[in-house]
Short mmCIF file of C-alpha atoms and ligand atoms in Angstrom, two decimals:
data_model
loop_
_atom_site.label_atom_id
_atom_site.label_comp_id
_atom_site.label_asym_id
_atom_site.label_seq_id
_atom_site.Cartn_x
_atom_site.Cartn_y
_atom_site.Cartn_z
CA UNK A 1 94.78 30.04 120.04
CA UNK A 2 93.76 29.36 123.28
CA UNK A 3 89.57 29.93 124.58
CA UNK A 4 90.04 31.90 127.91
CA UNK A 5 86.96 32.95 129.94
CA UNK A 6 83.76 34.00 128.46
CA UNK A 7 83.06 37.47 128.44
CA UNK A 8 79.63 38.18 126.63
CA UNK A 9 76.55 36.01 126.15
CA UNK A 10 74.26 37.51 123.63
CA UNK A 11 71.03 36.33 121.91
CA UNK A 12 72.84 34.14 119.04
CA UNK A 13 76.28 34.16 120.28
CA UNK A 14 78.93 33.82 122.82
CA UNK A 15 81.97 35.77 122.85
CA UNK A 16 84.94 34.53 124.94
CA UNK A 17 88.54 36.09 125.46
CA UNK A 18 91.86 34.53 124.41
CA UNK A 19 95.33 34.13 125.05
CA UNK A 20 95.85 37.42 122.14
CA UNK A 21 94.69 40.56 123.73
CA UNK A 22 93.82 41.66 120.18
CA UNK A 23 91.40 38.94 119.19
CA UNK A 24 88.39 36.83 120.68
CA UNK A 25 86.41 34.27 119.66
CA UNK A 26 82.46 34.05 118.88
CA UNK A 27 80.59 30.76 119.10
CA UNK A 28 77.43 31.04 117.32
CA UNK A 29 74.56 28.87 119.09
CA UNK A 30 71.01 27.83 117.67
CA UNK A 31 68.80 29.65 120.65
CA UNK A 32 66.69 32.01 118.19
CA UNK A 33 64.79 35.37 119.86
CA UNK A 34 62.29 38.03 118.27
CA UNK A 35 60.45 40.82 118.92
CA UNK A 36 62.99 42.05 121.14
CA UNK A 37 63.50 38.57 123.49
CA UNK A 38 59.61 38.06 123.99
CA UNK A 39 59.69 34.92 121.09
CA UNK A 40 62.22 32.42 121.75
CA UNK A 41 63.10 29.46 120.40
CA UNK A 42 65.73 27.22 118.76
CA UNK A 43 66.52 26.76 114.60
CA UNK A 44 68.51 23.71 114.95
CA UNK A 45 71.61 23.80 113.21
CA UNK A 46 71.60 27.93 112.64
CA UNK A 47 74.63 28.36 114.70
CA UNK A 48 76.78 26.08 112.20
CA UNK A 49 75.20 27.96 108.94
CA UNK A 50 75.04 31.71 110.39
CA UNK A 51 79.24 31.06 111.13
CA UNK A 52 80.11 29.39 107.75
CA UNK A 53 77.63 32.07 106.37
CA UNK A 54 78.83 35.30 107.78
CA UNK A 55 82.59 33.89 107.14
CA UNK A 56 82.23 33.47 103.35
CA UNK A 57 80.51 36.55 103.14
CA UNK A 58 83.08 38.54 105.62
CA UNK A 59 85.99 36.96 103.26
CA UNK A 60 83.90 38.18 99.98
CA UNK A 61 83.59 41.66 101.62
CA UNK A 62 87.17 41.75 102.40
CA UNK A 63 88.55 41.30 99.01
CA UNK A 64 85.99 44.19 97.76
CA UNK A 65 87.62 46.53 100.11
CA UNK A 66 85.73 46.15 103.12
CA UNK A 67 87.65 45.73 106.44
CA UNK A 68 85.60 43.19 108.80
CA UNK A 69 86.68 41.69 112.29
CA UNK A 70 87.25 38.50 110.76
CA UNK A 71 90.17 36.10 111.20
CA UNK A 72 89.87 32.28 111.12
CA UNK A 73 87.01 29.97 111.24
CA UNK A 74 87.45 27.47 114.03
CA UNK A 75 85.20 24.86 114.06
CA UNK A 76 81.49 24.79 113.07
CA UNK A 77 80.39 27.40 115.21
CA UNK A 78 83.74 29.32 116.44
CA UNK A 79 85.49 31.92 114.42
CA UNK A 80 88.46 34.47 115.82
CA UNK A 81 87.37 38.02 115.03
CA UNK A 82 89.71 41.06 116.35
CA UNK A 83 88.59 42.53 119.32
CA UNK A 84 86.64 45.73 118.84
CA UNK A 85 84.21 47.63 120.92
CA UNK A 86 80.71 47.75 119.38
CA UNK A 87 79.35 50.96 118.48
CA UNK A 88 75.79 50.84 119.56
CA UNK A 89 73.82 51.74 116.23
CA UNK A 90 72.19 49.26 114.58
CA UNK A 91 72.44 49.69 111.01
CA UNK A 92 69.86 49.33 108.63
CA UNK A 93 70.04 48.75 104.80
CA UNK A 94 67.00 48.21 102.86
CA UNK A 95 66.77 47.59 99.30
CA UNK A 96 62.86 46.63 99.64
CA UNK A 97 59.50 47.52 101.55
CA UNK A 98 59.02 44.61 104.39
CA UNK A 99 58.84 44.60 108.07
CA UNK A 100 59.13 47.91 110.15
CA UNK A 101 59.29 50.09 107.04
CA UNK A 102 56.04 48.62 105.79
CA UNK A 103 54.15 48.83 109.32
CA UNK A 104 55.80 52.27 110.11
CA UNK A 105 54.75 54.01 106.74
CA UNK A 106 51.66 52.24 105.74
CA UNK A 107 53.01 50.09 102.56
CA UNK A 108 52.47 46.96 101.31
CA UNK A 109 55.63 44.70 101.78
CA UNK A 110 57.93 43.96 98.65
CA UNK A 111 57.69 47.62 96.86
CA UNK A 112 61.45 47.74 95.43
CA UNK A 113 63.26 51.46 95.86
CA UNK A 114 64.97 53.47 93.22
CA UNK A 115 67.88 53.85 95.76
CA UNK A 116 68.72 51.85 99.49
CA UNK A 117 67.82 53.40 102.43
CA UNK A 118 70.03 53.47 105.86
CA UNK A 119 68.62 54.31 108.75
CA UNK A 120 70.08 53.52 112.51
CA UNK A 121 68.51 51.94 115.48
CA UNK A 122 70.16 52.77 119.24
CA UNK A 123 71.08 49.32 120.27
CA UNK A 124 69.86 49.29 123.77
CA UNK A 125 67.67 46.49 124.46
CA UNK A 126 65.87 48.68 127.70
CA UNK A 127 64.76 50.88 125.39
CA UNK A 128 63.70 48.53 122.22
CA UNK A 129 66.09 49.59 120.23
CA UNK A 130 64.80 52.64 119.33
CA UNK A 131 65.14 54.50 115.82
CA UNK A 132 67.82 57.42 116.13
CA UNK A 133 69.10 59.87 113.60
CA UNK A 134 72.71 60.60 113.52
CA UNK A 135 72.66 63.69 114.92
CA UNK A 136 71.35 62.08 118.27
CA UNK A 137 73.86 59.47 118.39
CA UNK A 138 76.24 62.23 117.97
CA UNK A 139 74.32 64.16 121.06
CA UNK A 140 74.80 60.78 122.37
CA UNK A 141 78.12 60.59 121.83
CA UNK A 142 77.49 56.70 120.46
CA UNK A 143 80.27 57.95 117.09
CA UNK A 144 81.52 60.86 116.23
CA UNK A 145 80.80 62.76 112.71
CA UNK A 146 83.65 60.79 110.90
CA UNK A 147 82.67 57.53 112.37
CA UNK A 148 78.87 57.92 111.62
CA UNK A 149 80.29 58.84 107.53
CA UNK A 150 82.45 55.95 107.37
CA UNK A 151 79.76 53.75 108.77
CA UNK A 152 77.75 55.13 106.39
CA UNK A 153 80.20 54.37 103.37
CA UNK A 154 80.72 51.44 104.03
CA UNK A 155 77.25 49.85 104.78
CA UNK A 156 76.18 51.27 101.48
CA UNK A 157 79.55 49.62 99.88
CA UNK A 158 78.48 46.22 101.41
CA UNK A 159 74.46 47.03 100.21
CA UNK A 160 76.20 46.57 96.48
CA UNK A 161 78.42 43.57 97.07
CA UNK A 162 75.92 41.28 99.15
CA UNK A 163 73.61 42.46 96.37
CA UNK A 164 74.92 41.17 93.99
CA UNK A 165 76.40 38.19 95.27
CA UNK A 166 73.16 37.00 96.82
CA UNK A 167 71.61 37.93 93.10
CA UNK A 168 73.97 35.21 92.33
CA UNK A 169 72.47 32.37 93.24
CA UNK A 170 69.02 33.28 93.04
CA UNK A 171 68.18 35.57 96.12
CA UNK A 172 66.47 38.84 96.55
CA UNK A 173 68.29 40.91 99.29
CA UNK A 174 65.55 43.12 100.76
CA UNK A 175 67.11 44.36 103.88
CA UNK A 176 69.76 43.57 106.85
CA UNK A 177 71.03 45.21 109.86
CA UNK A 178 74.90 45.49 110.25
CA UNK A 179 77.11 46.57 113.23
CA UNK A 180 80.04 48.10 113.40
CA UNK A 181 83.56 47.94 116.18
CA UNK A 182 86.25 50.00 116.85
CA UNK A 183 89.67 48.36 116.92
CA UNK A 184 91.92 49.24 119.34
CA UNK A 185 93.40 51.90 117.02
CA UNK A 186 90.55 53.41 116.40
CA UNK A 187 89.61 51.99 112.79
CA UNK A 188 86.10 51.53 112.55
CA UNK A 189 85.20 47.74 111.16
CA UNK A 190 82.31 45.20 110.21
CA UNK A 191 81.96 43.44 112.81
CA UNK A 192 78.87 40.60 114.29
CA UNK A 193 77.10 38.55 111.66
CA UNK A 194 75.52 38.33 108.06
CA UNK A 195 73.28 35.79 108.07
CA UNK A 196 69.49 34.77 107.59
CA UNK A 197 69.04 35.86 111.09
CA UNK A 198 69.78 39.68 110.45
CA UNK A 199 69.45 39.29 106.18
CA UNK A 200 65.46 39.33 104.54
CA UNK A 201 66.13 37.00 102.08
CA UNK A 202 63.45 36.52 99.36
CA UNK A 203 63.88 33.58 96.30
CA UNK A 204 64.33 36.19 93.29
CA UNK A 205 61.57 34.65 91.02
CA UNK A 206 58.71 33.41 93.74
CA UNK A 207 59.39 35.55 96.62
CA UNK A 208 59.75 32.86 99.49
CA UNK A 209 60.91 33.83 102.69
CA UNK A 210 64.18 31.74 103.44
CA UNK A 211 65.40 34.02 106.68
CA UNK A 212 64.47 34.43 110.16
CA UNK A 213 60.48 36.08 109.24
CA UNK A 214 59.83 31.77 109.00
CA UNK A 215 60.53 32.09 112.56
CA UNK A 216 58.96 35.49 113.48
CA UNK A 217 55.59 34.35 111.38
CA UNK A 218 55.53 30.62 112.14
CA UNK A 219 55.61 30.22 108.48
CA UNK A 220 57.67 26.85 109.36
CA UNK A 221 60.67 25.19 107.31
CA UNK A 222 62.79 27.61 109.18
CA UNK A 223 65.92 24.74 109.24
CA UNK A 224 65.25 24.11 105.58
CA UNK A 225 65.32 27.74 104.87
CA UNK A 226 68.67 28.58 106.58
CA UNK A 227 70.13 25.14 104.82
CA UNK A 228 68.83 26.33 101.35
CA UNK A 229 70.54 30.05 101.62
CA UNK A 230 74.02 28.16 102.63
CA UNK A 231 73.33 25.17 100.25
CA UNK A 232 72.60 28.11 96.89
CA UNK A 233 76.07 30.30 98.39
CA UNK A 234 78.01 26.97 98.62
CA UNK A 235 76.87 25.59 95.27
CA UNK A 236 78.41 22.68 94.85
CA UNK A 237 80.13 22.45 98.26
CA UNK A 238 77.21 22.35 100.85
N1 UDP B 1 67.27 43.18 112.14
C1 UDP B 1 68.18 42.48 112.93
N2 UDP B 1 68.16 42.69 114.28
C2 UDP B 1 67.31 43.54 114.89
C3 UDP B 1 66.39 44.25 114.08
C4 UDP B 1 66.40 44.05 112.71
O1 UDP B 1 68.98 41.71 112.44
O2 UDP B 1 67.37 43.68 116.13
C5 UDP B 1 67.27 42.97 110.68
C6 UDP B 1 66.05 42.19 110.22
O3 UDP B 1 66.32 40.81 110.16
C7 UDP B 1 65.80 42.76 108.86
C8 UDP B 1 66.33 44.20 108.92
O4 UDP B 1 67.20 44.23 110.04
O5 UDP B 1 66.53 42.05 107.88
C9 UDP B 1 65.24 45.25 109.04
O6 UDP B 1 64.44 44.93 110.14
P1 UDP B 1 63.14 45.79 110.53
O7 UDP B 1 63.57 47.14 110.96
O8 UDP B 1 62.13 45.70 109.45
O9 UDP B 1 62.65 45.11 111.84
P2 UDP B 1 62.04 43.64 112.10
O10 UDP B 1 60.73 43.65 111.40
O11 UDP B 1 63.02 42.66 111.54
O12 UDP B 1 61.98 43.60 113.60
#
């Protein structure tokens, strides 16, 4: 597999083209943003944990049914993923009261739901991503009916697996954003990252922050944080 030219340079990751039409390659990096770019900073080592991280999860979600862009870890911080285009929703699962939901209705942080919410954000960083409802990406023409109810499927299908996995080894998952691509047949696909950079992550019996809020808040021990997620879904291994 040969690295051809880059192609994309996002916040957390570079995407470059290959020698297979069908398939790229990310390279995650450390460079951290928030609050839509106007925080930056670096989490040293988060490139190397958010690739191992979102590759063990991507191969976890695989074998429960879900299809994901993923294809071969590389190195450290490259992985082939198949080529898709991104559809521009952000999607958002959330399994517990915290950040926007709490500001935007008035609650306290860390009320748990009967049932997980979804809701969609238009990824367009002009705009601030704003919240859309899926009858305005469809006026949008972002997806189409069927791709919005697959999307929809399977975020909730991946809600219950991560759930429960992270429930595993000790962790509280209280929300994450997901994206999804279209391959070049049309098949709609996980695709980007699961990590502590788009994962709230709370420890299950004292409620400490190990994701990217550290960062957001200055609560500091971001680096431990990120190790400590990867070190608990590695057991032994880390
Ligand atoms: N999230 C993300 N990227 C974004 C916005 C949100 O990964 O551009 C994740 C975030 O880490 C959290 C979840 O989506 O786990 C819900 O985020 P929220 O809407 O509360 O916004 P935030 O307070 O994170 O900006």
């Amino acid at each position: 597999m040969k690295k051809l030219e880059q192609i994309y340079e996002g916040k957390a990751k570079k995407v470059f083209r290959t020698d297979d039409p069908e398939q790229f390659i990310v390279e995650y990096k450390d460079d951290a943003t928030a609050f839509n770019g106007l925080k930056k900073g670096t989490i040293l080592g988060k490139g190397a944990i958010n690739n191992r991280m979102t590759n063990l999860l991507m191969q976890m979600l695989e074998k429960k049914g879900v299809p994901t862009h993923f294809v071969e870890e590389l190195s450290d911080r490259e992985t082939v993923v198949k080529k898709v285009t991104i559809v521009p929703l952000e999607v958002i699962i959330r399994n517990v009261s915290a950040g926007h939901f709490a500001e935007r209705y008035g609650v306290e942080e860390g009320i748990t739901f009967d049932e997980p919410t979804i809701e969609f954000s238009y990824k367009n960083d002009d705009l601030g991503d704003p919240l859309i409802n899926a009858y305005h990406a469809r006026a949008l023409k972002l997806a189409t009916r069927e791709e919005i109810d697959t999307i929809v499927d399977l975020a909730f299908k991946v809600n219950e697996a991560l759930k429960e996995f992270f429930l595993t080894v000790g962790i509280k998952l209280v929300d994450f954003k997901l994206e999804f691509g279209r391959t070049t047949d049309g098949t709609i696909i996980l695709a980007d990252e699961i990590s502590p950079d788009t994962c709230r992550l709370w420890d299950k019996d004292t409620n400490e922050k190990l994701d990217k809020d550290r960062f957001r808040r200055d609560l500091g021990n971001v680096e431990g944080a990120y190790q400590e997620v990867m070190r608990r879904l590695m057991g032994e291994q880390a």
